[in-house]
């Protein structure tokens, strides 16, 4: 069919189709006279493109989704859009605050920290693949809502950016597939579980003792030792020890954020409580 018929079949415009052709999203056949001929498959692709554009997906992301056509690609784009929406909401709230207070000093401090937080989150997603990058980004963003007020904080922020710009986690392809297959809502649930455990470790242990004991026994099994989860944990442990994550990134985060420093202190106490409760396992 010609472009006019494709417009009707896909419920879109000639201008839109020409744009999609120009960007390489669709490549219809052509007659000797140069007219485009659209197949049923082309129309089906146009419908998908139109739907994705209606959801605000960029042309570049649409091309990735249509070429890869796997769940992991859709999850990555969904996470990206979620971050974009979160940033827009934060900007909106800051503008409302400015409209009400006209306090430019406070707003400038908060926008600087907003940009710093987004910069750290973007770098984490770039340095660490898939689920792990999402988990780290979600985790550390919770501690970056204050303002950078001291020279020590400024130096710590610069150190974090320099570290993340120079590091990347390289893992085998089979472990990358394992990361991509982890449930999409897992970062939120995993971070909440850790937060619950460190806020009141004794209570958490009492409520979840049986589950924790089963898990610790499972970690001794050959099934676990042969699993991609174990291999991934070993790869992360080696990376954290050898590539400066524990010695550079974490200390800098503690200097940048008082809230994160307090979190680390609670985490240390929780580790101590868990160790005392399960020393025989």
CSV table of C-alpha atoms in Angstrom, one decimal:
chain,number,residue,atom,x,y,z
A,1,UNK,CA,0.0,0.0,0.0
A,2,UNK,CA,1.0,3.6,-0.5
A,3,UNK,CA,1.7,6.1,2.2
A,4,UNK,CA,-1.9,7.5,2.2
A,5,UNK,CA,-3.3,4.0,2.8
A,6,UNK,CA,-0.7,3.4,5.5
A,7,UNK,CA,-1.7,6.6,7.2
A,8,UNK,CA,-5.3,5.4,7.5
A,9,UNK,CA,-4.3,1.8,8.5
A,10,UNK,CA,-2.0,3.0,11.2
A,11,UNK,CA,-4.1,6.0,12.3
A,12,UNK,CA,-1.2,8.4,11.9
A,13,UNK,CA,-0.1,11.2,9.6
A,14,UNK,CA,2.0,11.4,6.5
A,15,UNK,CA,4.3,13.8,8.2
A,16,UNK,CA,4.8,11.4,11.1
A,17,UNK,CA,5.5,8.4,8.8
A,18,UNK,CA,8.0,10.5,6.7
A,19,UNK,CA,9.8,11.4,10.0
A,20,UNK,CA,9.9,7.8,11.1
A,21,UNK,CA,11.3,6.8,7.7
A,22,UNK,CA,13.9,9.6,8.0
A,23,UNK,CA,15.0,8.4,11.4
A,24,UNK,CA,15.3,4.8,10.3
A,25,UNK,CA,12.4,3.5,12.5
A,26,UNK,CA,10.7,2.0,9.4
A,27,UNK,CA,12.1,1.1,6.0
A,28,UNK,CA,9.4,0.4,3.5
A,29,UNK,CA,10.1,-0.9,0.0
A,30,UNK,CA,10.1,1.5,-2.9
A,31,UNK,CA,8.8,1.4,-6.5
A,32,UNK,CA,10.9,2.2,-9.5
A,33,UNK,CA,9.4,5.7,-9.4
A,34,UNK,CA,10.5,6.2,-5.8
A,35,UNK,CA,7.1,5.8,-4.2
A,36,UNK,CA,7.1,4.0,-0.8
A,37,UNK,CA,5.2,0.8,-0.5
A,38,UNK,CA,4.1,-0.3,3.0
A,39,UNK,CA,3.4,-3.9,3.9
A,40,UNK,CA,1.1,-5.2,6.6
A,41,UNK,CA,4.2,-5.7,8.7
A,42,UNK,CA,5.2,-2.0,8.2
A,43,UNK,CA,1.7,-1.0,9.3
A,44,UNK,CA,2.0,-3.1,12.4
A,45,UNK,CA,5.3,-1.5,13.2
A,46,UNK,CA,3.9,2.0,12.6
A,47,UNK,CA,1.2,1.2,15.2
A,48,UNK,CA,3.8,0.2,17.7
A,49,UNK,CA,5.8,3.4,17.0
A,50,UNK,CA,2.7,5.6,17.4
A,51,UNK,CA,1.8,3.9,20.6
A,52,UNK,CA,5.3,4.4,22.0
A,53,UNK,CA,5.4,8.0,20.9
A,54,UNK,CA,2.1,8.6,22.6
A,55,UNK,CA,3.7,7.3,25.8
A,56,UNK,CA,6.5,9.9,25.4
A,57,UNK,CA,9.2,7.5,24.4
A,58,UNK,CA,12.0,9.1,22.4
A,59,UNK,CA,12.9,8.1,18.8
A,60,UNK,CA,16.2,6.7,20.0
A,61,UNK,CA,14.6,4.6,22.7
A,62,UNK,CA,11.9,3.4,20.2
A,63,UNK,CA,14.6,2.2,17.9
A,64,UNK,CA,16.3,0.2,20.7
A,65,UNK,CA,13.0,-1.3,21.8
A,66,UNK,CA,12.0,-2.4,18.3
A,67,UNK,CA,15.4,-3.8,17.5
A,68,UNK,CA,16.0,-5.7,20.7
A,69,UNK,CA,12.4,-6.6,21.4
A,70,UNK,CA,13.0,-8.1,24.8
A,71,UNK,CA,11.7,-7.6,28.3
A,72,UNK,CA,15.0,-6.2,29.6
A,73,UNK,CA,15.0,-3.4,27.0
A,74,UNK,CA,11.5,-2.4,28.0
A,75,UNK,CA,12.5,-2.5,31.7
A,76,UNK,CA,15.5,-0.2,31.1
A,77,UNK,CA,13.4,2.3,29.2
A,78,UNK,CA,10.7,2.2,31.9
A,79,UNK,CA,13.3,2.9,34.6
A,80,UNK,CA,14.7,5.7,32.5
A,81,UNK,CA,11.2,7.3,32.1
A,82,UNK,CA,10.6,6.8,35.8
A,83,UNK,CA,13.7,8.8,36.6
A,84,UNK,CA,12.7,11.5,34.2
A,85,UNK,CA,9.3,11.9,35.8
A,86,UNK,CA,10.8,11.9,39.2
A,87,UNK,CA,13.1,14.8,38.2
A,88,UNK,CA,10.2,16.7,36.7
A,89,UNK,CA,8.2,16.3,39.9
A,90,UNK,CA,11.2,17.6,42.0
A,91,UNK,CA,11.6,20.6,39.7
A,92,UNK,CA,7.9,21.3,39.9
A,93,UNK,CA,8.0,21.2,43.7
A,94,UNK,CA,11.0,23.5,43.8
A,95,UNK,CA,9.3,26.0,41.5
A,96,UNK,CA,6.2,26.0,43.7
A,97,UNK,CA,8.4,26.7,46.7
A,98,UNK,CA,10.1,29.5,44.9
A,99,UNK,CA,6.7,31.0,43.9
A,100,UNK,CA,5.6,30.9,47.5
A,101,UNK,CA,8.8,32.1,49.3
A,102,UNK,CA,10.9,34.0,46.7
A,103,UNK,CA,13.9,32.7,48.7
A,104,UNK,CA,16.5,32.5,45.9
A,105,UNK,CA,19.3,31.5,48.3
A,106,UNK,CA,17.5,28.4,49.5
A,107,UNK,CA,16.3,27.5,46.1
A,108,UNK,CA,19.8,27.8,44.6
A,109,UNK,CA,21.1,25.5,47.3
A,110,UNK,CA,18.4,22.9,46.7
A,111,UNK,CA,18.7,23.0,42.9
A,112,UNK,CA,22.4,22.5,43.2
A,113,UNK,CA,21.9,19.4,45.3
A,114,UNK,CA,19.1,18.2,43.0
A,115,UNK,CA,21.6,18.4,40.1
A,116,UNK,CA,24.3,16.7,42.2
A,117,UNK,CA,22.0,13.9,43.1
A,118,UNK,CA,20.9,13.3,39.5
A,119,UNK,CA,24.5,13.4,38.4
A,120,UNK,CA,25.5,10.7,40.9
A,121,UNK,CA,22.4,8.6,40.0
A,122,UNK,CA,23.2,8.8,36.3
A,123,UNK,CA,26.8,7.9,36.9
A,124,UNK,CA,25.8,4.9,39.0
A,125,UNK,CA,23.4,3.7,36.2
A,126,UNK,CA,26.2,4.1,33.7
A,127,UNK,CA,28.9,2.4,35.7
A,128,UNK,CA,26.8,-0.6,36.9
A,129,UNK,CA,24.6,-2.6,34.6
A,130,UNK,CA,20.9,-3.6,34.8
A,131,UNK,CA,19.3,-4.4,38.1
A,132,UNK,CA,22.4,-3.6,40.1
A,133,UNK,CA,22.6,-0.1,38.8
A,134,UNK,CA,18.9,0.5,39.5
A,135,UNK,CA,19.4,-0.8,43.0
A,136,UNK,CA,22.4,1.5,43.7
A,137,UNK,CA,20.8,4.5,42.2
A,138,UNK,CA,17.6,4.0,44.2
A,139,UNK,CA,19.5,3.3,47.4
A,140,UNK,CA,21.9,6.3,47.3
A,141,UNK,CA,19.3,8.8,46.1
A,142,UNK,CA,17.6,8.6,49.4
A,143,UNK,CA,20.6,10.2,51.1
A,144,UNK,CA,21.1,13.1,48.7
A,145,UNK,CA,18.3,15.5,49.6
A,146,UNK,CA,20.3,18.0,51.7
A,147,UNK,CA,22.5,20.7,50.5
A,148,UNK,CA,26.3,20.9,49.9
A,149,UNK,CA,27.3,23.5,52.4
A,150,UNK,CA,31.0,22.8,53.3
A,151,UNK,CA,34.3,22.5,51.5
A,152,UNK,CA,34.5,18.9,52.7
A,153,UNK,CA,31.1,18.1,51.1
A,154,UNK,CA,32.1,19.7,47.8
A,155,UNK,CA,35.4,17.7,47.8
A,156,UNK,CA,33.5,14.5,48.6
A,157,UNK,CA,31.1,15.1,45.7
A,158,UNK,CA,33.9,15.7,43.3
A,159,UNK,CA,35.6,12.6,44.4
A,160,UNK,CA,32.4,10.5,43.9
A,161,UNK,CA,32.0,11.9,40.4
A,162,UNK,CA,35.7,11.3,39.5
A,163,UNK,CA,35.5,7.7,40.9
A,164,UNK,CA,32.3,6.8,39.0
A,165,UNK,CA,33.6,8.4,35.8
A,166,UNK,CA,36.6,6.1,35.9
A,167,UNK,CA,35.1,2.8,36.9
A,168,UNK,CA,32.7,0.3,35.4
A,169,UNK,CA,31.6,-3.2,36.5
A,170,UNK,CA,32.4,-5.8,33.9
A,171,UNK,CA,30.7,-9.1,34.4
A,172,UNK,CA,30.3,-12.2,32.2
A,173,UNK,CA,27.4,-12.1,29.7
A,174,UNK,CA,25.5,-14.9,31.5
A,175,UNK,CA,25.5,-12.9,34.7
A,176,UNK,CA,24.3,-9.8,32.7
A,177,UNK,CA,21.4,-12.0,31.5
A,178,UNK,CA,20.7,-13.0,35.1
A,179,UNK,CA,20.6,-9.3,36.1
A,180,UNK,CA,18.2,-8.5,33.3
A,181,UNK,CA,15.9,-11.3,34.4
A,182,UNK,CA,15.5,-10.1,38.0
A,183,UNK,CA,12.0,-8.8,38.7
A,184,UNK,CA,11.6,-5.1,37.8
A,185,UNK,CA,10.2,-4.1,41.2
A,186,UNK,CA,13.0,-5.8,43.1
A,187,UNK,CA,15.2,-2.7,43.7
A,188,UNK,CA,12.4,-1.1,45.7
A,189,UNK,CA,11.6,-4.2,47.7
A,190,UNK,CA,15.2,-5.1,48.3
A,191,UNK,CA,16.1,-1.6,49.6
A,192,UNK,CA,13.0,-1.5,51.9
A,193,UNK,CA,13.9,-4.9,53.4
A,194,UNK,CA,17.4,-3.7,54.2
A,195,UNK,CA,16.0,-0.5,55.8
A,196,UNK,CA,13.7,-2.5,58.0
A,197,UNK,CA,16.5,-4.8,59.1
A,198,UNK,CA,18.8,-2.0,60.2
A,199,UNK,CA,16.3,0.2,61.9
A,200,UNK,CA,15.5,-2.5,64.5
A,201,UNK,CA,17.7,-5.5,63.9
A,202,UNK,CA,16.7,-7.4,67.0
A,203,UNK,CA,13.0,-7.1,66.2
A,204,UNK,CA,13.7,-8.0,62.5
A,205,UNK,CA,15.7,-11.1,63.6
A,206,UNK,CA,12.9,-12.3,65.9
A,207,UNK,CA,10.2,-11.9,63.2
A,208,UNK,CA,12.3,-13.5,60.4
A,209,UNK,CA,14.5,-15.9,62.2
A,210,UNK,CA,13.2,-19.0,60.5
A,211,UNK,CA,13.5,-17.4,57.0
A,212,UNK,CA,17.0,-16.2,57.7
A,213,UNK,CA,18.2,-19.6,59.0
A,214,UNK,CA,16.8,-21.3,56.0
A,215,UNK,CA,18.5,-18.8,53.7
A,216,UNK,CA,21.9,-19.1,55.5
A,217,UNK,CA,21.7,-22.9,55.2
A,218,UNK,CA,20.8,-22.6,51.6
A,219,UNK,CA,24.0,-20.5,51.0
A,220,UNK,CA,26.0,-23.5,52.1
A,221,UNK,CA,24.5,-25.8,49.6
A,222,UNK,CA,26.1,-26.8,46.2
A,223,UNK,CA,22.9,-25.6,44.5
A,224,UNK,CA,23.7,-22.1,45.7
A,225,UNK,CA,27.4,-22.4,45.0
A,226,UNK,CA,26.6,-23.3,41.4
A,227,UNK,CA,24.0,-20.6,40.9
A,228,UNK,CA,24.4,-17.4,39.0
A,229,UNK,CA,23.4,-15.5,42.2
A,230,UNK,CA,26.4,-16.8,44.0
A,231,UNK,CA,28.7,-16.1,41.1
A,232,UNK,CA,27.3,-12.6,40.8
A,233,UNK,CA,27.8,-11.9,44.6
A,234,UNK,CA,31.4,-13.1,44.3
A,235,UNK,CA,32.0,-10.8,41.3
A,236,UNK,CA,30.5,-7.9,43.2
A,237,UNK,CA,32.5,-8.6,46.3
A,238,UNK,CA,35.8,-8.7,44.4
A,239,UNK,CA,34.9,-5.5,42.6
A,240,UNK,CA,34.0,-3.7,45.8
A,241,UNK,CA,37.3,-4.7,47.4
A,242,UNK,CA,39.6,-4.3,44.4
A,243,UNK,CA,38.2,-1.3,42.5
A,244,UNK,CA,37.9,1.3,45.3
A,245,UNK,CA,34.1,1.0,45.9
A,246,UNK,CA,34.7,0.2,49.6
A,247,UNK,CA,37.8,2.4,50.1
A,248,UNK,CA,36.9,5.4,47.9
A,249,UNK,CA,33.2,5.7,47.0
A,250,UNK,CA,31.6,4.7,50.4
A,251,UNK,CA,33.9,7.0,52.5
A,252,UNK,CA,33.2,9.9,50.1
A,253,UNK,CA,29.4,9.3,50.4
A,254,UNK,CA,29.7,9.4,54.1
A,255,UNK,CA,31.5,12.7,54.0
A,256,UNK,CA,29.0,14.1,51.5
A,257,UNK,CA,25.8,13.0,53.3
A,258,UNK,CA,25.3,13.1,57.1
A,259,UNK,CA,22.2,10.9,56.6
A,260,UNK,CA,24.3,8.2,54.8
A,261,UNK,CA,26.9,8.4,57.5
A,262,UNK,CA,24.2,7.6,60.1
A,263,UNK,CA,22.9,4.8,57.9
A,264,UNK,CA,26.4,3.2,57.7
A,265,UNK,CA,26.6,3.4,61.5
A,266,UNK,CA,23.2,1.6,61.8
A,267,UNK,CA,24.3,-0.9,59.2
A,268,UNK,CA,27.4,-1.7,61.2
A,269,UNK,CA,25.3,-2.3,64.4
A,270,UNK,CA,22.9,-4.5,62.4
A,271,UNK,CA,25.7,-6.6,61.1
A,272,UNK,CA,27.0,-7.0,64.6
A,273,UNK,CA,23.5,-8.1,65.8
A,274,UNK,CA,23.1,-10.6,63.0
A,275,UNK,CA,26.6,-12.0,63.6
A,276,UNK,CA,25.9,-12.5,67.3
A,277,UNK,CA,22.5,-14.2,66.6
A,278,UNK,CA,23.7,-16.6,63.8
A,279,UNK,CA,27.4,-17.3,64.7
A,280,UNK,CA,26.7,-21.1,64.6
A,281,UNK,CA,25.1,-21.1,61.1
